[in-house]
PDB file of C-alpha atoms in Angstrom:
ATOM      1  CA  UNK A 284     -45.606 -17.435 -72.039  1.00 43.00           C
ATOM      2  CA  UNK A 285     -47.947 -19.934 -73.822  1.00 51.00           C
ATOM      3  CA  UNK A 286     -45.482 -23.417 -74.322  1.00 47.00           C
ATOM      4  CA  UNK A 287     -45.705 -26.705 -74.261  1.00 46.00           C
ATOM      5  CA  UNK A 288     -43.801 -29.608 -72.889  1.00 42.00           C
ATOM      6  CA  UNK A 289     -40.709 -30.212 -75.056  1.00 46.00           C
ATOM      7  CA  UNK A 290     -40.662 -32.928 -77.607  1.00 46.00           C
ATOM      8  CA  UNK A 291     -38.366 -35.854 -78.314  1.00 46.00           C
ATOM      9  CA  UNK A 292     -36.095 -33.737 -79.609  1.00 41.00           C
ATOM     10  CA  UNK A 293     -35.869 -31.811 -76.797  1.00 37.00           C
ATOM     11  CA  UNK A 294     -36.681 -28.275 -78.269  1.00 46.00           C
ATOM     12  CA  UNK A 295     -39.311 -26.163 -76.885  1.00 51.00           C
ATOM     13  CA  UNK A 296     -42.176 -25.293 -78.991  1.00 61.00           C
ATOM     14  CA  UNK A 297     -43.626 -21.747 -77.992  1.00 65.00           C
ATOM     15  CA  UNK A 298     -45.659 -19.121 -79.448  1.00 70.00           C
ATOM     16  CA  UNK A 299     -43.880 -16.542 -80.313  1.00 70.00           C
ATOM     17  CA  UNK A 300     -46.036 -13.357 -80.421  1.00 77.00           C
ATOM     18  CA  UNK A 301     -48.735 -14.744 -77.566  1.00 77.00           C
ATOM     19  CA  UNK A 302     -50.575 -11.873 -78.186  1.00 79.00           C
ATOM     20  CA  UNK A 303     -51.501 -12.227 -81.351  1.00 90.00           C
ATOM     21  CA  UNK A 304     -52.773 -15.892 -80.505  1.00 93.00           C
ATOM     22  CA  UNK A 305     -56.357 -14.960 -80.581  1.00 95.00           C
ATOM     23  CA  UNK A 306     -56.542 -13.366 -83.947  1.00 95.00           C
ATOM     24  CA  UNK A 307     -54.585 -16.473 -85.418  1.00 95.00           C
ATOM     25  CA  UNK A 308     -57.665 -18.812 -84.184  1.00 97.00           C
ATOM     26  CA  UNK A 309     -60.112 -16.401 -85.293  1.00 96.00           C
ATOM     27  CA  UNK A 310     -58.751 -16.312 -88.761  1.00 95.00           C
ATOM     28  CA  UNK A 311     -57.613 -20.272 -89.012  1.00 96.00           C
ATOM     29  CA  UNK A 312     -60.586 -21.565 -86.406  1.00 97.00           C
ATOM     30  CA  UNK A 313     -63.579 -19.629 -86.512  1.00 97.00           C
ATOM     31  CA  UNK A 314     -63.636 -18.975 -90.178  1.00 95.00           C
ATOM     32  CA  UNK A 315     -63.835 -22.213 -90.583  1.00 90.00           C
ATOM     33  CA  UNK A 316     -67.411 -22.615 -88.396  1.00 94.00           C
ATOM     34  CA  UNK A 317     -68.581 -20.093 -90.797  1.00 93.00           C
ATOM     35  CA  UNK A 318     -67.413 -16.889 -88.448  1.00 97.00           C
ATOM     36  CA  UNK A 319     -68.891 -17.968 -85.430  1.00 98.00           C
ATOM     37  CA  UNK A 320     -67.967 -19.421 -82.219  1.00 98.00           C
ATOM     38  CA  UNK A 321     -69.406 -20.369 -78.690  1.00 98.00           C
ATOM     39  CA  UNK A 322     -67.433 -17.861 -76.094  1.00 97.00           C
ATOM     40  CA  UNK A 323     -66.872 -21.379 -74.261  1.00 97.00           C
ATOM     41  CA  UNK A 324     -65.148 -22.504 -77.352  1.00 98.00           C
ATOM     42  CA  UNK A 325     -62.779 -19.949 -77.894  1.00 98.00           C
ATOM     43  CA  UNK A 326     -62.104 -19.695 -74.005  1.00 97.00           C
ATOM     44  CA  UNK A 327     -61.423 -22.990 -73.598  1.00 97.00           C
ATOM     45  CA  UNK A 328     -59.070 -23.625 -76.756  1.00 97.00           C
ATOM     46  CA  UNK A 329     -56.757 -20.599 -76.016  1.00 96.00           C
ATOM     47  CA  UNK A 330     -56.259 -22.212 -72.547  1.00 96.00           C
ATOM     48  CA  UNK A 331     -55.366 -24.359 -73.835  1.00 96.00           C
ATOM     49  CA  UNK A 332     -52.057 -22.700 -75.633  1.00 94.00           C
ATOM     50  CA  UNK A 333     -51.171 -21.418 -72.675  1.00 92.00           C
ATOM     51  CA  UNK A 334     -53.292 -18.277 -71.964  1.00 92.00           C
ATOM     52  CA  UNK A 335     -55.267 -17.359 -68.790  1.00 91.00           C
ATOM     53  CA  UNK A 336     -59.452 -17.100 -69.002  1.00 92.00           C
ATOM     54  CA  UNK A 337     -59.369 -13.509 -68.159  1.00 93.00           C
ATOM     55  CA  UNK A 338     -56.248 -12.821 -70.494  1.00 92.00           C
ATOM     56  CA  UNK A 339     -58.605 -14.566 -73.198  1.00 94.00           C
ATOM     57  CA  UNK A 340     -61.852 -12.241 -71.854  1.00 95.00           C
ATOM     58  CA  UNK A 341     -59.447  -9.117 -72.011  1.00 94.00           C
ATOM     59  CA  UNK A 342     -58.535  -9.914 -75.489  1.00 94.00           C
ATOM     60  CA  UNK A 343     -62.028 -10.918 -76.634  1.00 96.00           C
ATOM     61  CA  UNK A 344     -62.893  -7.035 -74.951  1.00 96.00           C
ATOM     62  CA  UNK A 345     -60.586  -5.653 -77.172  1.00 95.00           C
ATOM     63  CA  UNK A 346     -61.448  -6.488 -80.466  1.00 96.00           C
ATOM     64  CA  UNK A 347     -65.247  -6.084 -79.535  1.00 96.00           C
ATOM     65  CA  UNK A 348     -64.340  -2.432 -79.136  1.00 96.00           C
ATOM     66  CA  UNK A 349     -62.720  -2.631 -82.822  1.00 94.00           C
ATOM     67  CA  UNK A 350     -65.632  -4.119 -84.370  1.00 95.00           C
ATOM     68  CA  UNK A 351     -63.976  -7.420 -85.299  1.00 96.00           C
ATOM     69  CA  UNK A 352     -66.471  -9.799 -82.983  1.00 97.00           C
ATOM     70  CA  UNK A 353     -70.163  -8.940 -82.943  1.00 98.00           C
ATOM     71  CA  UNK A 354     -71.985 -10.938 -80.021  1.00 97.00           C
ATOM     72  CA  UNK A 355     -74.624 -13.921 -81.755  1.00 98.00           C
ATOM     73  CA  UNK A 356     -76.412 -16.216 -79.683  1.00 97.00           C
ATOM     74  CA  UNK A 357     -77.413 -19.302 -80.828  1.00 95.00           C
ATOM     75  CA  UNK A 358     -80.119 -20.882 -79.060  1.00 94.00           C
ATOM     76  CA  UNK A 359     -78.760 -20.964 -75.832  1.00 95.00           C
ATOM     77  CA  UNK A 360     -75.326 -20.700 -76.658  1.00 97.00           C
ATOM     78  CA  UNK A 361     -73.783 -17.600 -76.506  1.00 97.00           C
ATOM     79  CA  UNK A 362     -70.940 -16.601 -78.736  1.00 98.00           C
ATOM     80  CA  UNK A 363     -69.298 -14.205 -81.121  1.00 98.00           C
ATOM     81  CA  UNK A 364     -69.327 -14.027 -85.135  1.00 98.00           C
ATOM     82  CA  UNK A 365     -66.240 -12.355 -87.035  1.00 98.00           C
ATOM     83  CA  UNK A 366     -67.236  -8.956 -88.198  1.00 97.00           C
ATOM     84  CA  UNK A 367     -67.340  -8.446 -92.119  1.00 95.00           C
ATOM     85  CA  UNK A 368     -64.668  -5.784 -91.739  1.00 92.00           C
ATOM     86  CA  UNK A 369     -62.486  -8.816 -89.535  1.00 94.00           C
ATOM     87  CA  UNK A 370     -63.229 -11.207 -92.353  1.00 94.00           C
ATOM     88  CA  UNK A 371     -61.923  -9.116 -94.799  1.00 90.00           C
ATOM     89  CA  UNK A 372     -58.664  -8.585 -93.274  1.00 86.00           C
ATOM     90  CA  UNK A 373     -57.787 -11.746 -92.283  1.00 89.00           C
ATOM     91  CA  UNK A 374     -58.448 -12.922 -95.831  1.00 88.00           C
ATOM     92  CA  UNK A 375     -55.944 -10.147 -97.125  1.00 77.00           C
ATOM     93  CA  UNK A 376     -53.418 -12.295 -95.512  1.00 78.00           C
ATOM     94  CA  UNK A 377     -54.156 -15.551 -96.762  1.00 85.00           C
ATOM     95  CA  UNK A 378     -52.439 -16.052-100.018  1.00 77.00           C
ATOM     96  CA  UNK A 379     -49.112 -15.011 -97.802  1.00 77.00           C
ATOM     97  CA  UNK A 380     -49.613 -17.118 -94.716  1.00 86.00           C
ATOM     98  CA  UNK A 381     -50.585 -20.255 -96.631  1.00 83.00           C
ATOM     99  CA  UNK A 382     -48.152 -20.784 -99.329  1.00 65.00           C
ATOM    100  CA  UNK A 383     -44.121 -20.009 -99.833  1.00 61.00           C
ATOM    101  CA  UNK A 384     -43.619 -16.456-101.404  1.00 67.00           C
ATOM    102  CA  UNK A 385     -42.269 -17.535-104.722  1.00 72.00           C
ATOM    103  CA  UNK A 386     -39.445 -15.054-105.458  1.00 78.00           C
ATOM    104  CA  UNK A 387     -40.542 -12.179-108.431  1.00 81.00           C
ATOM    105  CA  UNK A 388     -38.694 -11.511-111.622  1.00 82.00           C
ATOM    106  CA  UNK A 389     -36.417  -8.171-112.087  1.00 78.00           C
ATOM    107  CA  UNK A 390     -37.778  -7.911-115.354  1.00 83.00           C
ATOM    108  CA  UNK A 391     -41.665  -7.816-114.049  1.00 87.00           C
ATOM    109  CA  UNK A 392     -40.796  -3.938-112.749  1.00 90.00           C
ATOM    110  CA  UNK A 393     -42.082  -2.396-109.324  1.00 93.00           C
ATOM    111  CA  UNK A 394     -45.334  -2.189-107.683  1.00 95.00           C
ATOM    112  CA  UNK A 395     -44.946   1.704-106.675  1.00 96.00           C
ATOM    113  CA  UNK A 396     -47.748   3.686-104.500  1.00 98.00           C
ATOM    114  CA  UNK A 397     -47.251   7.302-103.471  1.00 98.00           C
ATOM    115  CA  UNK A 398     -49.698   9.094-101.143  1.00 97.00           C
ATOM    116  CA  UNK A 399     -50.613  12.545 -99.686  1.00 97.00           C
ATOM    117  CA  UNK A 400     -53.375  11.591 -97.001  1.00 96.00           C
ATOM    118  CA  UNK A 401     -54.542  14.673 -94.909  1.00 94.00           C
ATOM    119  CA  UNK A 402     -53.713  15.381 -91.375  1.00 95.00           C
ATOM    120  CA  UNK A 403     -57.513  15.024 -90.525  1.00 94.00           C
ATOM    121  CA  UNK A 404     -57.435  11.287 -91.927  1.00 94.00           C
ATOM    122  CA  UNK A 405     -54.109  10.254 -90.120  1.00 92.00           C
ATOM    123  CA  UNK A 406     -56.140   6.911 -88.757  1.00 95.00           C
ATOM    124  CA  UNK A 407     -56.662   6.208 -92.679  1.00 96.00           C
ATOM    125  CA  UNK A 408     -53.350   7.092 -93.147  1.00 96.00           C
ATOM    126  CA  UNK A 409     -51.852   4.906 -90.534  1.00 96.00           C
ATOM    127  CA  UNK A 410     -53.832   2.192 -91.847  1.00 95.00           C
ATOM    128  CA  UNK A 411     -52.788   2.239 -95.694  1.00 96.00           C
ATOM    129  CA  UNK A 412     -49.096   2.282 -94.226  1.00 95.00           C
ATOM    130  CA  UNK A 413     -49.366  -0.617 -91.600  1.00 93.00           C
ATOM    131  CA  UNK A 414     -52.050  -3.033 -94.168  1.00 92.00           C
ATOM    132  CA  UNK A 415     -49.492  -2.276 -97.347  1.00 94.00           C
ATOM    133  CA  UNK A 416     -46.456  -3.126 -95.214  1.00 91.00           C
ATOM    134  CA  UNK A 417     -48.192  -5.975 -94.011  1.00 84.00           C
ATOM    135  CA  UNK A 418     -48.385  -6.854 -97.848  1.00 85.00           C
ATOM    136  CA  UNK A 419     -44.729  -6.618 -98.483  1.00 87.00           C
ATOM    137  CA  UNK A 420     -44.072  -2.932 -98.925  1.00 93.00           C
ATOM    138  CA  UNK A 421     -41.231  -1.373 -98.189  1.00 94.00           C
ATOM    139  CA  UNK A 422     -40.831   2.577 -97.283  1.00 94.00           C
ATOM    140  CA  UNK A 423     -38.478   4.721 -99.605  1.00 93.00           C
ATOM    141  CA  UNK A 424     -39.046   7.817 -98.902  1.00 92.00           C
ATOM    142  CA  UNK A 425     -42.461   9.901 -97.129  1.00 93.00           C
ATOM    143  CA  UNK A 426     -45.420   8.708 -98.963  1.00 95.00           C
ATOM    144  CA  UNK A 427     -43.561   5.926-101.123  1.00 97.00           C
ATOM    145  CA  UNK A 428     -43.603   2.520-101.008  1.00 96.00           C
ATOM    146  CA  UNK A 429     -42.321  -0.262-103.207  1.00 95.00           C
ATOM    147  CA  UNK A 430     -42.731  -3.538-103.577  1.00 93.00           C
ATOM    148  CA  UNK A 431     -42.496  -6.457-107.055  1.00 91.00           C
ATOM    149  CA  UNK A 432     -45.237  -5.591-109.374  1.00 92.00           C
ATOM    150  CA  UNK A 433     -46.986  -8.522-108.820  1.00 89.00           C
ATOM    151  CA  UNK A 434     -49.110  -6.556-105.293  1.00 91.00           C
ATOM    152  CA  UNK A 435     -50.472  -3.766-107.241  1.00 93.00           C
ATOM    153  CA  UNK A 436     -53.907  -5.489-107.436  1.00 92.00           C
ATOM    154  CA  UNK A 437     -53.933  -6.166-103.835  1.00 89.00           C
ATOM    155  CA  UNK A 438     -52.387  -2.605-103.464  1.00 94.00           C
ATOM    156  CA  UNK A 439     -55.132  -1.345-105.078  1.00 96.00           C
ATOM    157  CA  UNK A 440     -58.021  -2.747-102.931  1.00 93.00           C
ATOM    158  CA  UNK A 441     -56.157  -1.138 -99.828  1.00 94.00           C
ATOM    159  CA  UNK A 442     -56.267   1.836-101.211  1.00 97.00           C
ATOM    160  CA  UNK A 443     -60.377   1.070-102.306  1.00 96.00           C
ATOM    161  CA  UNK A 444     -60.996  -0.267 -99.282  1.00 93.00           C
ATOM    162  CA  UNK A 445     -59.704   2.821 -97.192  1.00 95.00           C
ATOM    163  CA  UNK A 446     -61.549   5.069 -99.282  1.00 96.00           C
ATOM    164  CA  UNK A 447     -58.288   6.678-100.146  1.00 97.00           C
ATOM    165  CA  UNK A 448     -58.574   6.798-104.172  1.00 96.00           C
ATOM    166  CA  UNK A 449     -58.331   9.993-104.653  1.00 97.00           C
ATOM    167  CA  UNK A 450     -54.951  10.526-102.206  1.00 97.00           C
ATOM    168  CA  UNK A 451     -52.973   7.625-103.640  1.00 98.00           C
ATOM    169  CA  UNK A 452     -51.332   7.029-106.907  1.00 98.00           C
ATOM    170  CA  UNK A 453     -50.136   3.632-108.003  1.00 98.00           C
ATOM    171  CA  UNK A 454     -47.821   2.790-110.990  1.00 96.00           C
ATOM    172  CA  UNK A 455     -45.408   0.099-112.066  1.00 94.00           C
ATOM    173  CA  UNK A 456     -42.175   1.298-112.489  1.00 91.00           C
ATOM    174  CA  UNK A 457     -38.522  -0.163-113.706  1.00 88.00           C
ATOM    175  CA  UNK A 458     -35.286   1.075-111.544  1.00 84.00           C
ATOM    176  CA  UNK A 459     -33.421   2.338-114.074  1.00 76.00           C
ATOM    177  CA  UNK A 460     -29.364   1.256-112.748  1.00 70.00           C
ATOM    178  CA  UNK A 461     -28.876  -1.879-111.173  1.00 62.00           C
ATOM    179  CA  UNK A 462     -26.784  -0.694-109.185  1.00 65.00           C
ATOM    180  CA  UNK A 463     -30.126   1.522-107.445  1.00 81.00           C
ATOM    181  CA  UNK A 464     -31.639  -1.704-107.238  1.00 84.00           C
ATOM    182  CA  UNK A 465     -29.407  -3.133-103.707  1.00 82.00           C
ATOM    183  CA  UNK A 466     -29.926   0.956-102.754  1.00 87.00           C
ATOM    184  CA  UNK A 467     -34.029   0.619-102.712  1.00 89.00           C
ATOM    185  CA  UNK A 468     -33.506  -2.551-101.131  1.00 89.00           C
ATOM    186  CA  UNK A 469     -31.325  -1.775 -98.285  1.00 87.00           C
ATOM    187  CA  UNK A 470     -33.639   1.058 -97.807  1.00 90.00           C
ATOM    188  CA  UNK A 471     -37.168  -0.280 -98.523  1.00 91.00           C
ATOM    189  CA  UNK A 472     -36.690  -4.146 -95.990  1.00 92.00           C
ATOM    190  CA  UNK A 473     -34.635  -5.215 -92.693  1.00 91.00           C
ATOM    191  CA  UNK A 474     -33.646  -8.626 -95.344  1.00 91.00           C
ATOM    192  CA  UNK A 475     -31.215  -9.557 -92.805  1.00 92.00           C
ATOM    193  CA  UNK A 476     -33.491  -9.324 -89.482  1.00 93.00           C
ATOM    194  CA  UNK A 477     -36.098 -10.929 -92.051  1.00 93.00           C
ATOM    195  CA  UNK A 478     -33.703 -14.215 -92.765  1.00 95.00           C
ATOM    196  CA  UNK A 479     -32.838 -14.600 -89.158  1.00 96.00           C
ATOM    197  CA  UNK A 480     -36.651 -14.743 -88.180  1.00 96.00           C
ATOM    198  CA  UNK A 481     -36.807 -17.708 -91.419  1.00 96.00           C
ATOM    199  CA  UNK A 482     -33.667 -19.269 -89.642  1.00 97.00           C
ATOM    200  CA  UNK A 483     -35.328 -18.964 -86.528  1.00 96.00           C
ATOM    201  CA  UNK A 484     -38.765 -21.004 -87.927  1.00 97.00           C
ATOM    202  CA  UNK A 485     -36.280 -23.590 -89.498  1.00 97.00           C
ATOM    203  CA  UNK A 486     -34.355 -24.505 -85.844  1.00 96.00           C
ATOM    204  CA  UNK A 487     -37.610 -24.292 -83.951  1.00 96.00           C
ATOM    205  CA  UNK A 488     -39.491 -26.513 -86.410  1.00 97.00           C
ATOM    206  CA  UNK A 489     -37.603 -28.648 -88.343  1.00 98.00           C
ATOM    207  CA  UNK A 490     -37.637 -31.165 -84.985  1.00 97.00           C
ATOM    208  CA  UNK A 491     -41.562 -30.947 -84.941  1.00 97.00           C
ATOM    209  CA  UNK A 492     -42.157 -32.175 -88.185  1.00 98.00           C
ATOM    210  CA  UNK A 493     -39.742 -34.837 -87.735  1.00 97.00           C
ATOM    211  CA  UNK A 494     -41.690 -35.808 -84.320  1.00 96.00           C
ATOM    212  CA  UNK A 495     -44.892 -35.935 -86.232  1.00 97.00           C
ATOM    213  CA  UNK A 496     -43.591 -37.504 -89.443  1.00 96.00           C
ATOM    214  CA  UNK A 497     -42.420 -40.332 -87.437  1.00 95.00           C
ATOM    215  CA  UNK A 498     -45.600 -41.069 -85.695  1.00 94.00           C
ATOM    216  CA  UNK A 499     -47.430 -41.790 -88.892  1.00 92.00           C
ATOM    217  CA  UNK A 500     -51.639 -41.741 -89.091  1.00 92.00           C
ATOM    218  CA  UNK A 501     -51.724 -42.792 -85.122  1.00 92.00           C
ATOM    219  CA  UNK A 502     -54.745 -41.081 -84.043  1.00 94.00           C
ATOM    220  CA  UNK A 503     -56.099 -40.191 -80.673  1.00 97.00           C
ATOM    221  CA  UNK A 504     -57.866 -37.305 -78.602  1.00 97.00           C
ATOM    222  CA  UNK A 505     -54.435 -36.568 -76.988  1.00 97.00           C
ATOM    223  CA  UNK A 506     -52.638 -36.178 -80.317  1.00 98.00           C
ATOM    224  CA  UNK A 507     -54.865 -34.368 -81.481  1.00 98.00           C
ATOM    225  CA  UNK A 508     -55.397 -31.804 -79.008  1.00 98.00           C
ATOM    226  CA  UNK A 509     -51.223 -31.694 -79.222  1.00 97.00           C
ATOM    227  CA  UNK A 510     -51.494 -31.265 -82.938  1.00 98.00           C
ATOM    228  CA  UNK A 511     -53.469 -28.324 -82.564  1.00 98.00           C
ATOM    229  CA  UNK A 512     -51.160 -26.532 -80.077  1.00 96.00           C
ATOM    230  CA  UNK A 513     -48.213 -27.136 -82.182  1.00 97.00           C
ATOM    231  CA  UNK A 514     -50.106 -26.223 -85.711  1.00 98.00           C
ATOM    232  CA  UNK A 515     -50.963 -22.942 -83.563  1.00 97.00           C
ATOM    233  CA  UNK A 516     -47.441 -22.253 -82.481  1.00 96.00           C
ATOM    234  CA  UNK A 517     -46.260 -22.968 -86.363  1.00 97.00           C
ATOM    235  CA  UNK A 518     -49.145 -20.589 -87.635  1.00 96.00           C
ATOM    236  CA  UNK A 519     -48.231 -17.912 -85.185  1.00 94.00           C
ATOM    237  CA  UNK A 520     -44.523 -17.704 -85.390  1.00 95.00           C
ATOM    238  CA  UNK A 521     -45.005 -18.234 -88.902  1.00 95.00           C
ATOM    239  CA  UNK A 522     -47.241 -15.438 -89.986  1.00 91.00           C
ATOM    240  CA  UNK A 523     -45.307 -12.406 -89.587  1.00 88.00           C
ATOM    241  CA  UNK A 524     -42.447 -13.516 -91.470  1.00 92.00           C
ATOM    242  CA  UNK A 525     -44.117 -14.084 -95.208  1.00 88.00           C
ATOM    243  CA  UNK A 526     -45.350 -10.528 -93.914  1.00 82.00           C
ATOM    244  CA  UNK A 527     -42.427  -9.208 -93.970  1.00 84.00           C
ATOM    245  CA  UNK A 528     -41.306 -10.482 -97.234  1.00 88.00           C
ATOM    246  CA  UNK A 529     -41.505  -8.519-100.319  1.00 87.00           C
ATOM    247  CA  UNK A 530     -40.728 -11.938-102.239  1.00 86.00           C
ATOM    248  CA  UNK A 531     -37.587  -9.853-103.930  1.00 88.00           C
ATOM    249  CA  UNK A 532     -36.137 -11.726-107.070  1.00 84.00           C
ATOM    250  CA  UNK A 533     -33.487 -13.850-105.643  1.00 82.00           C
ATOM    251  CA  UNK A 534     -30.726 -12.453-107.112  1.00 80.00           C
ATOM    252  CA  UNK A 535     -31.134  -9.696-105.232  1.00 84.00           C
ATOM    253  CA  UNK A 536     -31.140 -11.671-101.372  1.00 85.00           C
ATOM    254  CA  UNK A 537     -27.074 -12.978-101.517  1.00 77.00           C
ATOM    255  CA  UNK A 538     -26.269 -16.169-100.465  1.00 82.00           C
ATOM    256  CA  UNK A 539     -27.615 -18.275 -97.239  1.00 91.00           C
ATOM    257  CA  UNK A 540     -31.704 -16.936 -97.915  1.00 92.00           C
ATOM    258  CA  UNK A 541     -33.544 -19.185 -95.951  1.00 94.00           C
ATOM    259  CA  UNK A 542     -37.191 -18.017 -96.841  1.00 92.00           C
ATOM    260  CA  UNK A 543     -38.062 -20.623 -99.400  1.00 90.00           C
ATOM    261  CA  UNK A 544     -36.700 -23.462 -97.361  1.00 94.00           C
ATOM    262  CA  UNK A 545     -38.568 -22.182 -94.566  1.00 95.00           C
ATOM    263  CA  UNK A 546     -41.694 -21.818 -96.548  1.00 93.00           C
ATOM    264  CA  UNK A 547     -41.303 -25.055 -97.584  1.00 93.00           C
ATOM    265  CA  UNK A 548     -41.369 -26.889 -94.019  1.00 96.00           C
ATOM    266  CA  UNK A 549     -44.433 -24.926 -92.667  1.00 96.00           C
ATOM    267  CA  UNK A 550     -46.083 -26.106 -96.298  1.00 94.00           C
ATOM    268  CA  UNK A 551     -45.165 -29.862 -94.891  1.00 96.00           C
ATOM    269  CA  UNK A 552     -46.548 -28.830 -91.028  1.00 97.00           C
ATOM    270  CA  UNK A 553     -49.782 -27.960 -92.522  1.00 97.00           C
ATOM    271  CA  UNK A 554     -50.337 -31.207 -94.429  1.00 96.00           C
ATOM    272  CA  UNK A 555     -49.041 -32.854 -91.124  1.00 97.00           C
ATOM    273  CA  UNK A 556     -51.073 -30.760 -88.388  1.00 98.00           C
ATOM    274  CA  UNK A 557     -54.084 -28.960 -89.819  1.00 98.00           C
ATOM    275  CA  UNK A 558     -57.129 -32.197 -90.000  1.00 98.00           C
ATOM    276  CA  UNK A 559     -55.994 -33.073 -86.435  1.00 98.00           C
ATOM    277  CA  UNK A 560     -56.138 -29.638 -85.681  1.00 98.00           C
ATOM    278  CA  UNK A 561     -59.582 -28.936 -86.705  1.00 98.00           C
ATOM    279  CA  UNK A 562     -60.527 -31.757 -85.938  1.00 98.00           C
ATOM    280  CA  UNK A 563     -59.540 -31.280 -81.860  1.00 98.00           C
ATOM    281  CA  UNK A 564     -61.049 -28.041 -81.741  1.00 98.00           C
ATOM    282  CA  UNK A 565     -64.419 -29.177 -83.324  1.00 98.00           C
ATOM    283  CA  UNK A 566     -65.110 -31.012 -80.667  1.00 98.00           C
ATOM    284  CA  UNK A 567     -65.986 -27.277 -78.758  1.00 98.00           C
ATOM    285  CA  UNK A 568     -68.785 -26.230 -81.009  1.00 97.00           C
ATOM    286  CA  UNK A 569     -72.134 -27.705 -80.245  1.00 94.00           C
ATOM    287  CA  UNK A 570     -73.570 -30.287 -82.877  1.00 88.00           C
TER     288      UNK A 570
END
């Protein structure tokens, strides 16, 4: 498992979903050198965090064969640009990842999409499920998924993006009891799996920004290269939990939600982490 040595405070920083390493420095990393990276680069760095070279080569295989990295030498430097189709849906998840998911109103109604996507499109179909949960949805019923009214725009270039248009309906609605409202809830999100994961990020992280607050604007190669393991860690246990989140009106999550004050803390790890960070793994792309 990619770790690193524990910290004053004695907690273990890990990544939680190692898998998904990569595609977090792709989309935090690479965008940021304009799509592109040298193979040495991006071999080197997830080393780094704990992988193995041919662990790294296996997963650089993989999402060759699904388009997302297109080989581009430069000069003699070989390497690998993000795909436009990669680019785009990394950048779906930005406004989520980056900032707290401020909590909707009840009285702004429900983002609700229903589809009917043939058998023979079932890849489409699988997609417009998996990118609209990744949004926030939640499942209701076959076809139907929910979330505040605030996602219909970015339900709606999904659903252009797919192609799907003419299988997919979208509409804001209003629940009509309260009472319904806990119902679609309990049926539409896991909200207690959810808070756990927040909790989780809270315990885990709460010592690292303390470590780092207290050392100030000391600067060096080896804090830096540490910043950027730990601002990977944050960004990948992070990520799937503002995923997960609908961003229900808090009346609706009962008492002990941790989300915003989880939120809140990677906000403060950013500001802490992220120019040491890029600043470490710049120094793996040529001049």
């Amino acid at each position: 498992m990619a770790a690193r040595p524990e910290d004053e405070t004695g907690a273990q920083v890990t990544a939680a979903y190692p898998a998904r390493l990569l595609v977090d420095f792709l989309g935090t990393f690479v965008r940021g050198h304009e799509g592109w990276a040298p193979v040495s680069a991006i071999v080197a760095l997830m080393v780094e965090v704990g992988l193995d070279g041919p662990s790294v080569r296996a997963h650089i295989s993989r999402l060759k064969s699904r388009g997302w990295l297109l080989p581009d030498k430069r000069g003699t430097v070989r390497g690998y640009r993000l795909s436009a189709s990669a680019s785009a849906e990394l950048a779906e998840g930005d406004d989520l990842i980056w900032g707290p998911r401020a909590e909707a109103s009840r009285t702004a109604g429900w983002a609700l999409v229903t589809f009917s996507v043939p058998e023979s499109a079932r890849e489409k179909r699988h997609l417009l499920r998996s990118r609209l949960a990744a949004l926030g949805f939640g499942a209701i019923g076959p076809g139907t998924l929910i979330a505040p009214a605030r996602m219909l725009g970015a339900a709606r270039s999904v659903v252009d993006s797919l192609g799907l248009a003419s299988h997919a309906d979208l509409f804001v609605a209003r629940i009509a009891y309260a009472e319904d409202v806990h119902d679609i809830i309990e049926r539409g999100w896991n909200l207690a799996d959810l808070n756990a994961g927040y909790a989780r990020f809270l315990r885990e992280y709460a010592p690292v920004e303390r470590r780092w607050a207290q050392r100030g604007t000391r600067r060096s190669a080896e804090l830096d290269a540490e910043a950027f393991r730990d601002f990977l860690f944050a960004l990948n246990h992070w990520r799937v939990l503002p995923a997960k989140d609908p961003g229900l009106p808090l009346d609706t999550l009962g008492p002990g939600w941790h989300g915003r004050e989880a939120g809140e803390l990677f906000v403060r790890l950013v500001k802490l982490l992220e120019t040491r960070a890029r600043r470490h793994a710049a120094t793996y792309w040529p001049p």
